[in-house]
Protein backbone atom coordinates (compact mmCIF):
# COMPACT_ATOMS: atom_id res chain seq x y z
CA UNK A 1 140.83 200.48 72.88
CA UNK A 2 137.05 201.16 71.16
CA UNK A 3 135.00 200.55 73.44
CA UNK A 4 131.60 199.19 73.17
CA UNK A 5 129.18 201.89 70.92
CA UNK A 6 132.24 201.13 68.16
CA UNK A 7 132.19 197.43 68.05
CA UNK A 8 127.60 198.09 67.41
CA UNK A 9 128.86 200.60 64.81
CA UNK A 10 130.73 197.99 62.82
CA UNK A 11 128.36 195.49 63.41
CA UNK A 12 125.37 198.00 61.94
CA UNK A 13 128.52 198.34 59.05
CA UNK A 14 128.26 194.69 58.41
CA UNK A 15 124.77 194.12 58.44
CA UNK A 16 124.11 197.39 56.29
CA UNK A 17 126.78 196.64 53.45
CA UNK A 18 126.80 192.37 53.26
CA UNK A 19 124.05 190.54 54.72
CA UNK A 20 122.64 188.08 52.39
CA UNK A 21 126.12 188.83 50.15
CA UNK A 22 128.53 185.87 49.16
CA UNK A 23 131.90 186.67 50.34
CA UNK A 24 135.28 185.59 50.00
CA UNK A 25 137.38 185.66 52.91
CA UNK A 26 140.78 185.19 53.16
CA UNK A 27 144.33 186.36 55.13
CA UNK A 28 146.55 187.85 53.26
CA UNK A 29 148.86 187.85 56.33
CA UNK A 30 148.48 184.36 56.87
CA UNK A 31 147.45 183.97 60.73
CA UNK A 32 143.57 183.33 60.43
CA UNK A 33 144.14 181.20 57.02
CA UNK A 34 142.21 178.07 58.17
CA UNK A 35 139.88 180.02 60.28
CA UNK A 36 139.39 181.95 56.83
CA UNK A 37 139.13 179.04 54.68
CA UNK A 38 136.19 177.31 56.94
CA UNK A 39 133.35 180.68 55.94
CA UNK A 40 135.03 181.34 52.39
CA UNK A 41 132.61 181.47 49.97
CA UNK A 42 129.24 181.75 52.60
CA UNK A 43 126.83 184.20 52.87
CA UNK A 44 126.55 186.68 55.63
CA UNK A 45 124.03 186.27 57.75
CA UNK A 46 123.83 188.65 60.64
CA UNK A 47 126.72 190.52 62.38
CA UNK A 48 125.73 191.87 66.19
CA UNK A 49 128.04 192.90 69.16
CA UNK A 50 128.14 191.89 72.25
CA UNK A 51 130.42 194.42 73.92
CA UNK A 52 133.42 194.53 72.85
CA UNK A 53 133.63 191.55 70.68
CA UNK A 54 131.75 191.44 67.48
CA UNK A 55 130.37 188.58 65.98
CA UNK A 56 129.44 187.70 62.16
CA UNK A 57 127.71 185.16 61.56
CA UNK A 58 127.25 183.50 58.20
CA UNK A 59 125.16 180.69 56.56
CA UNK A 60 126.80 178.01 57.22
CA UNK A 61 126.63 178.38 61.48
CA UNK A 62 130.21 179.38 61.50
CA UNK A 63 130.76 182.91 63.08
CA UNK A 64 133.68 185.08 62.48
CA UNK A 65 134.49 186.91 66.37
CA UNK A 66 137.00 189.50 66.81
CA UNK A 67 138.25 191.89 69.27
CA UNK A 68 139.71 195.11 68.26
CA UNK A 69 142.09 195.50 70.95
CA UNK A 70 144.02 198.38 71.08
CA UNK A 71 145.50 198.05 67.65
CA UNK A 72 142.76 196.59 65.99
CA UNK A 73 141.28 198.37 62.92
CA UNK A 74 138.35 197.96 60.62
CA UNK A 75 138.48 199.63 56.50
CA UNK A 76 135.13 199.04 54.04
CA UNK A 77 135.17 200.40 50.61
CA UNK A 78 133.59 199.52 47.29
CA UNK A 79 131.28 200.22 44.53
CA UNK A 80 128.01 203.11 45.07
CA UNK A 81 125.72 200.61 46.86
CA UNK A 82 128.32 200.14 49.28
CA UNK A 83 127.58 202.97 51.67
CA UNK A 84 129.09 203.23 55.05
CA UNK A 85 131.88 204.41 57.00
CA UNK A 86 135.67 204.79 55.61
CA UNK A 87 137.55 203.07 59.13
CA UNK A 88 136.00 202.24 62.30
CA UNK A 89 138.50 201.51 65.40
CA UNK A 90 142.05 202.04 66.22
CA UNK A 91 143.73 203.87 65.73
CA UNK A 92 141.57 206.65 66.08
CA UNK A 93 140.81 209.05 62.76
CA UNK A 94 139.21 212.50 63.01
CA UNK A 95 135.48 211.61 62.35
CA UNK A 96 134.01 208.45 61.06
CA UNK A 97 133.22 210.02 57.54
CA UNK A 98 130.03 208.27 56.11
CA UNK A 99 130.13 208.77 51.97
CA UNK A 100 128.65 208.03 48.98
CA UNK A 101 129.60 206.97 45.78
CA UNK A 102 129.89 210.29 44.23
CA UNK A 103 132.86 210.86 46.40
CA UNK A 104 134.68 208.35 45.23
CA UNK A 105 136.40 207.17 42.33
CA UNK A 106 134.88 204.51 40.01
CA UNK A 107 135.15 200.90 42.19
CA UNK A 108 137.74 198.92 40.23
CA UNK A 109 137.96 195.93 43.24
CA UNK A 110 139.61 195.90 46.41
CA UNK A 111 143.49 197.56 46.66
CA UNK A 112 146.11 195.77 47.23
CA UNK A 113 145.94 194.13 50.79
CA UNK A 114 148.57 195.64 53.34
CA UNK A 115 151.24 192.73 54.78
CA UNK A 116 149.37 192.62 58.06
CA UNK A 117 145.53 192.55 56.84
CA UNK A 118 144.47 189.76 59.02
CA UNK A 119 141.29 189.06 57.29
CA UNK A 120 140.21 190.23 53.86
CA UNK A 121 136.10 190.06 52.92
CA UNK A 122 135.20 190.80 49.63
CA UNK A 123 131.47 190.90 47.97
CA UNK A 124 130.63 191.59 44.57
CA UNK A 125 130.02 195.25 45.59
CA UNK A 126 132.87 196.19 48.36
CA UNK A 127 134.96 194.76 50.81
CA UNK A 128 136.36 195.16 54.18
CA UNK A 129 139.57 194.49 55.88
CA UNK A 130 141.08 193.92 59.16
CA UNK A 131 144.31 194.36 60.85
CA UNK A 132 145.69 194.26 64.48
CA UNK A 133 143.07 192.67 66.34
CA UNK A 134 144.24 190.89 69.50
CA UNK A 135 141.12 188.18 68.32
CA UNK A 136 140.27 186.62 65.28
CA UNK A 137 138.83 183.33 64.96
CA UNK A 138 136.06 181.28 63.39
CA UNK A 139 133.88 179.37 66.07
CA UNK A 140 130.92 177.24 66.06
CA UNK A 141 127.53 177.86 67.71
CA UNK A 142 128.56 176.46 70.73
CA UNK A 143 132.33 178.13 71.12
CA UNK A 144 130.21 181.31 70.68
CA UNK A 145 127.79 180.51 73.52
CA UNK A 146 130.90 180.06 75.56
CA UNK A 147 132.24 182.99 74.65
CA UNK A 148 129.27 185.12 74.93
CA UNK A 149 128.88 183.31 78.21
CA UNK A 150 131.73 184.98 80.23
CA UNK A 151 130.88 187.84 79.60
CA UNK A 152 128.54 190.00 81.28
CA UNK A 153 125.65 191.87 79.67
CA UNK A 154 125.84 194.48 77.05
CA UNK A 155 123.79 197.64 77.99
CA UNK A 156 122.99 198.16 73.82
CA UNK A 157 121.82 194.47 73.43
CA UNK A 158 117.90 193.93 73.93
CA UNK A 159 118.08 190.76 75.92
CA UNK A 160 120.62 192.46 78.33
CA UNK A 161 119.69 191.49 82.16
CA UNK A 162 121.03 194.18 84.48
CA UNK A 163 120.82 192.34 87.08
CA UNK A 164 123.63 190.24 86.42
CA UNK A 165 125.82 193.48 86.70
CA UNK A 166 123.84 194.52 89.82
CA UNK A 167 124.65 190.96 91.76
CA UNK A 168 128.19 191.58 90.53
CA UNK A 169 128.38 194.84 91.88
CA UNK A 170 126.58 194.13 95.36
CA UNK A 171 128.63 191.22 96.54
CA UNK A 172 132.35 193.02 95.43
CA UNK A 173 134.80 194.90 97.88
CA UNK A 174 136.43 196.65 94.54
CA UNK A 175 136.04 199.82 93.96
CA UNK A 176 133.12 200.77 91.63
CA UNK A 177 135.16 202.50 89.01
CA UNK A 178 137.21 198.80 88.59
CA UNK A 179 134.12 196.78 88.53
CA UNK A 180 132.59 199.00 85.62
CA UNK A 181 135.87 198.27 83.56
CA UNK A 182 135.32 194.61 84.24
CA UNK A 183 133.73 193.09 81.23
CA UNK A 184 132.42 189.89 83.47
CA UNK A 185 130.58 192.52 84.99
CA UNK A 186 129.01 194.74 81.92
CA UNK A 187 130.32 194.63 78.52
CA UNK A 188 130.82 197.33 76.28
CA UNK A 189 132.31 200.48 79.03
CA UNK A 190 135.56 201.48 78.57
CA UNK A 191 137.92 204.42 80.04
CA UNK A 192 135.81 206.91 79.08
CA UNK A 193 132.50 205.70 79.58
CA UNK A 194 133.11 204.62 83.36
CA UNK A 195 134.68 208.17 84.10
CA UNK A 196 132.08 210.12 83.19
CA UNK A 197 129.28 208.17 83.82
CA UNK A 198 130.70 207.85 87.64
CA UNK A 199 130.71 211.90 87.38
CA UNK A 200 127.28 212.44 86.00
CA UNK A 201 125.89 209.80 88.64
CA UNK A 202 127.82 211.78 91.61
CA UNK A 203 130.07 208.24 92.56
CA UNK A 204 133.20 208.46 94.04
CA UNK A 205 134.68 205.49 92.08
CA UNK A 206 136.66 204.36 94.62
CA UNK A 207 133.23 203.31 96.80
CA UNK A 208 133.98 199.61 97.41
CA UNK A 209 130.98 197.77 94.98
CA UNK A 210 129.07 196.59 97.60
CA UNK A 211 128.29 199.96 99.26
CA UNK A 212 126.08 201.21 96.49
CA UNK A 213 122.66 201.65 96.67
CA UNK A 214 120.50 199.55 94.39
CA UNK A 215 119.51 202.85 93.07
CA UNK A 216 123.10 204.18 92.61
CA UNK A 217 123.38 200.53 90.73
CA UNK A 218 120.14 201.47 88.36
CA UNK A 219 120.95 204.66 87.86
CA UNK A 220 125.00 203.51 86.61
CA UNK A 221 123.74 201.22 83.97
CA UNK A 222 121.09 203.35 82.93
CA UNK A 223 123.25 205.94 82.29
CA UNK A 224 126.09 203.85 80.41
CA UNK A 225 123.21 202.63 78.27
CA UNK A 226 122.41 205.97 77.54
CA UNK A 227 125.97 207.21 76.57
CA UNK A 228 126.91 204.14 74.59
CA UNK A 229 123.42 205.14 72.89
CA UNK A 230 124.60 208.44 72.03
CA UNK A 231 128.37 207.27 70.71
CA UNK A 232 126.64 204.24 68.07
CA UNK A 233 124.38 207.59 66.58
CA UNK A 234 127.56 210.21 66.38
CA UNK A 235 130.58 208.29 66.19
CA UNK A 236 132.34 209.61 68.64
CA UNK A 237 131.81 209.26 72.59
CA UNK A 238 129.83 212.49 73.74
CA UNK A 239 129.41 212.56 77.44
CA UNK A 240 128.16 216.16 78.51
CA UNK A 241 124.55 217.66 78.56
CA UNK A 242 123.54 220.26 76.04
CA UNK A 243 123.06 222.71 78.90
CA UNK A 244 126.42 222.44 79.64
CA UNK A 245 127.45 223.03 75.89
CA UNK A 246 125.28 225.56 75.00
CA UNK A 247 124.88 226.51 71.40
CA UNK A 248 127.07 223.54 70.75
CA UNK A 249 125.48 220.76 69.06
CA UNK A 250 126.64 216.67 70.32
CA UNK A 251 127.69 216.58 66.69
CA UNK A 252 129.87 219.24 66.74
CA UNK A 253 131.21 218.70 70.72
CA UNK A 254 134.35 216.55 70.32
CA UNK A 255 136.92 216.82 71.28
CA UNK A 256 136.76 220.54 73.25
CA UNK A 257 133.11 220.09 74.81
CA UNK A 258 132.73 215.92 74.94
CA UNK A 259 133.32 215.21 77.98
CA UNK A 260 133.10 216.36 81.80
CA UNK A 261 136.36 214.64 83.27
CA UNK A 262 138.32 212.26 81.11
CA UNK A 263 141.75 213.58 80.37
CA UNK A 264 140.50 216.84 82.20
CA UNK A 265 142.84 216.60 85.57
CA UNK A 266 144.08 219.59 86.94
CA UNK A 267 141.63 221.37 85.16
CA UNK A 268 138.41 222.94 87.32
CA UNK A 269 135.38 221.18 87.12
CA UNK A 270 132.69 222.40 84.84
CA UNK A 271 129.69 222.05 88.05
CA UNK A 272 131.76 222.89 90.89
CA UNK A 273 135.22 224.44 90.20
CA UNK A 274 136.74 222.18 92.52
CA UNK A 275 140.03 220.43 90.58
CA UNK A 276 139.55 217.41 88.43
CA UNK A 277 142.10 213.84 89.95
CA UNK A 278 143.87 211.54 88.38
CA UNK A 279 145.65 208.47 89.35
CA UNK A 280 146.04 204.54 87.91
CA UNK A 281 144.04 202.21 89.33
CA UNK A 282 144.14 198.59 88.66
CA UNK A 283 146.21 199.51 85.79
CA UNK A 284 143.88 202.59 83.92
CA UNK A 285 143.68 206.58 84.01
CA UNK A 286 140.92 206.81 86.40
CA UNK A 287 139.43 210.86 86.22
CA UNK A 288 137.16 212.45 88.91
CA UNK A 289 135.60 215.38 90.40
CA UNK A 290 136.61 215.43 94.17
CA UNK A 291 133.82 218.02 95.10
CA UNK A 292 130.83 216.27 93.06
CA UNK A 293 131.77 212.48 93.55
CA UNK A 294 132.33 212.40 97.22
C-alpha cells in the first residue's frame, strides 16, 4: 500500500497540472458514476493529503477523496504544459519518471479508458485516471470533516498537532511498532516507515506504548516527519544516512542502499552485525535489529 509521502506526491500532481482547470469527470467503469456526475464540469480548486487519503477539492464545495489501497493506481498524461509524473501508486513502477513534452508524442486527447478506470478527469491540456482504489467518493464539507476527523495527524500537514499521537501513544498497552501503523494514531506511516524509523530511534517495537519516554515519543514523530519529507522530494522511500551510503547519493539509493531493516531479516545489521528479525504482528512484516532496538 503507498503510504503517506505518495498520497502528498499526487496531491502536489493535482495541484501542479489542474488547479483553476475545468474538468470533466466521469467512470468509465461505472462504480463512482453519480459521485462523478455531482463535480463534472467544476473547476479544481485545491487537492491536499491528509495521510493516506487524498482529497480534491473543487469549486463547487464538493471534494473528490480516495484511498489507494493496495491496488489503487494513479496515470496523468497530456499536452506540453502538462508536466508531471507518468503513474504514482500501486502497483509499484521502477522510478516515478517526471517528463516533458519533448518526450512525448504530440497530445491527441486522452486513450482509450481501461474497463476498470474508476474515475476519468480530463482538462483541456491532460488528464488523469484512476483504478483500484479501495475509496472513491464525492463528499461534502462536512463528510470530509468527518472523515478527516478519525484520523490522526499527518506529520507532512502544517496544522499537524503531535500531541494527539503522543496522548495516543502514552495511555496504550500495544506495542509501539502497532500503534505507529495505526492511522487513528498518525496518518501517513506505513510498513516501511515504522520499521526503520523504530531502528534509527533505537525502539524495540514491541515496547508496550505507554512505556516510552516523552522524548522517545518526540523523537518518533520527528523522525517519520523527516523520512516522509525525504520520500515526497525523491519518489521513493529512502531511509538510511548518507554516512552509511557513502558515495551513494538518496537519489540513486533504492532499492540496494534505502533502507536499514525492511525486508533485510537474516541479513547482519549495517551498525551492529547482530541479525536482522522478522515476524507478523497484528497482521504486518514487522523488521528489527535485536542488538540496536533492545
Amino acid at each position: 500500500m503507498p503510504e503517506g509521502h505518495s498520497i502528498h506526491r499526487i496531491a502536489r500532481q493535482f495541484n501542479d497540472v489542474f488547479t483553476g482547470e475545468r474538468v470533466r469527470v466521469t467512470s468509465p467503469q461505472g462504480r463512482y458514476a453519480e459521485g462523478a456526475a455531482l463535480v463534472d464540469g467544476a473547476r479544481i480548486a485545491q487537492a491536499f493529503a491528509h495521510g493516506k487519503h487524498l482529497f480534491v477539492g473543487f469549486d463547487n464545495e464538493l471534494t473528490l477523496n480516495v484511498h489507494l489501497g493496495i491496488y489503487g493506481n494513479w496515470s496523468f498524461g497530456g499536452d506540453e504544459s502538462f508536466t508531471g509524473a507518468s503513474s504514482i501508486g500501486a502497483p509499484r513502477k521502477i522510478g516515478e519518471k517526471e517528463y516533458g513534452g519533448g518526450e512525448r508524442p504530440e497530445y491527441s486527447g486522452p486513450p482509450q479508458p481501461k474497463a476498470t478506470t474508476r474515475c476519468r478527469i480530463v482538462s483541456e491540456h491532460g488528464w488523469a485516471d484512476l483504478v483500484g482504489p479501495t475509496v472513491c467518493r464525492t463528499l461534502t464539507p462536512d463528510e470530509v470533516a468527518v472523515v478527516r476527523g478519525k484520523l490522526g495527524p499527518d506529520p507532512l500537514n502544517a496544522d499537524a498537532d503531535p500531541g494527539q499521537f503522543y496522548r495516543a501513544a502514552a495511555k496504550s498497552s500495544r506495542p509501539i511498532g502497532v500503534i505507529l501503523m495505526d492511522q487513528a494514531a498518525i496518518s501517513g506511516v506505513g510498513n516501511i516507515f515504522r520499521a526503520e524509523s523504530l531502528y534509527r530511534q533505537k525502539i524495540d517495537p514491541l515496547r508496550p506504548g505507554k512505556t516510552l519516554s516523552d522524548d522517545e515519543l518526540r523523537r518518533l514523530w520527528d523522525d517519520n516527519k523527516h523520512l516522509l519529507t525525504i520520500g515526497v522530494r525523491v519518489g521513493r522511500i529512502i531511509t538510511t544516512e548518507q554516512q552509511d551510503r557513502p558515495g551513494i547519493p538518496e537519489t540513486e539509493a533504492w532499492p540496494d542502499h534505502a533502507n536499514y531493516v525492511y525486508m533485510r531479516h537474516r541479513q547482519k545489521c549495517p551498525r551492529c552485525s547482530a541479525t536482522i528479525r522478522m515476524e507478523e504482528i497484528a497482521g504486518r512484516k514487522l523488521y528489527w535489529c535485536p542488538g540496536c532496538q533492545k
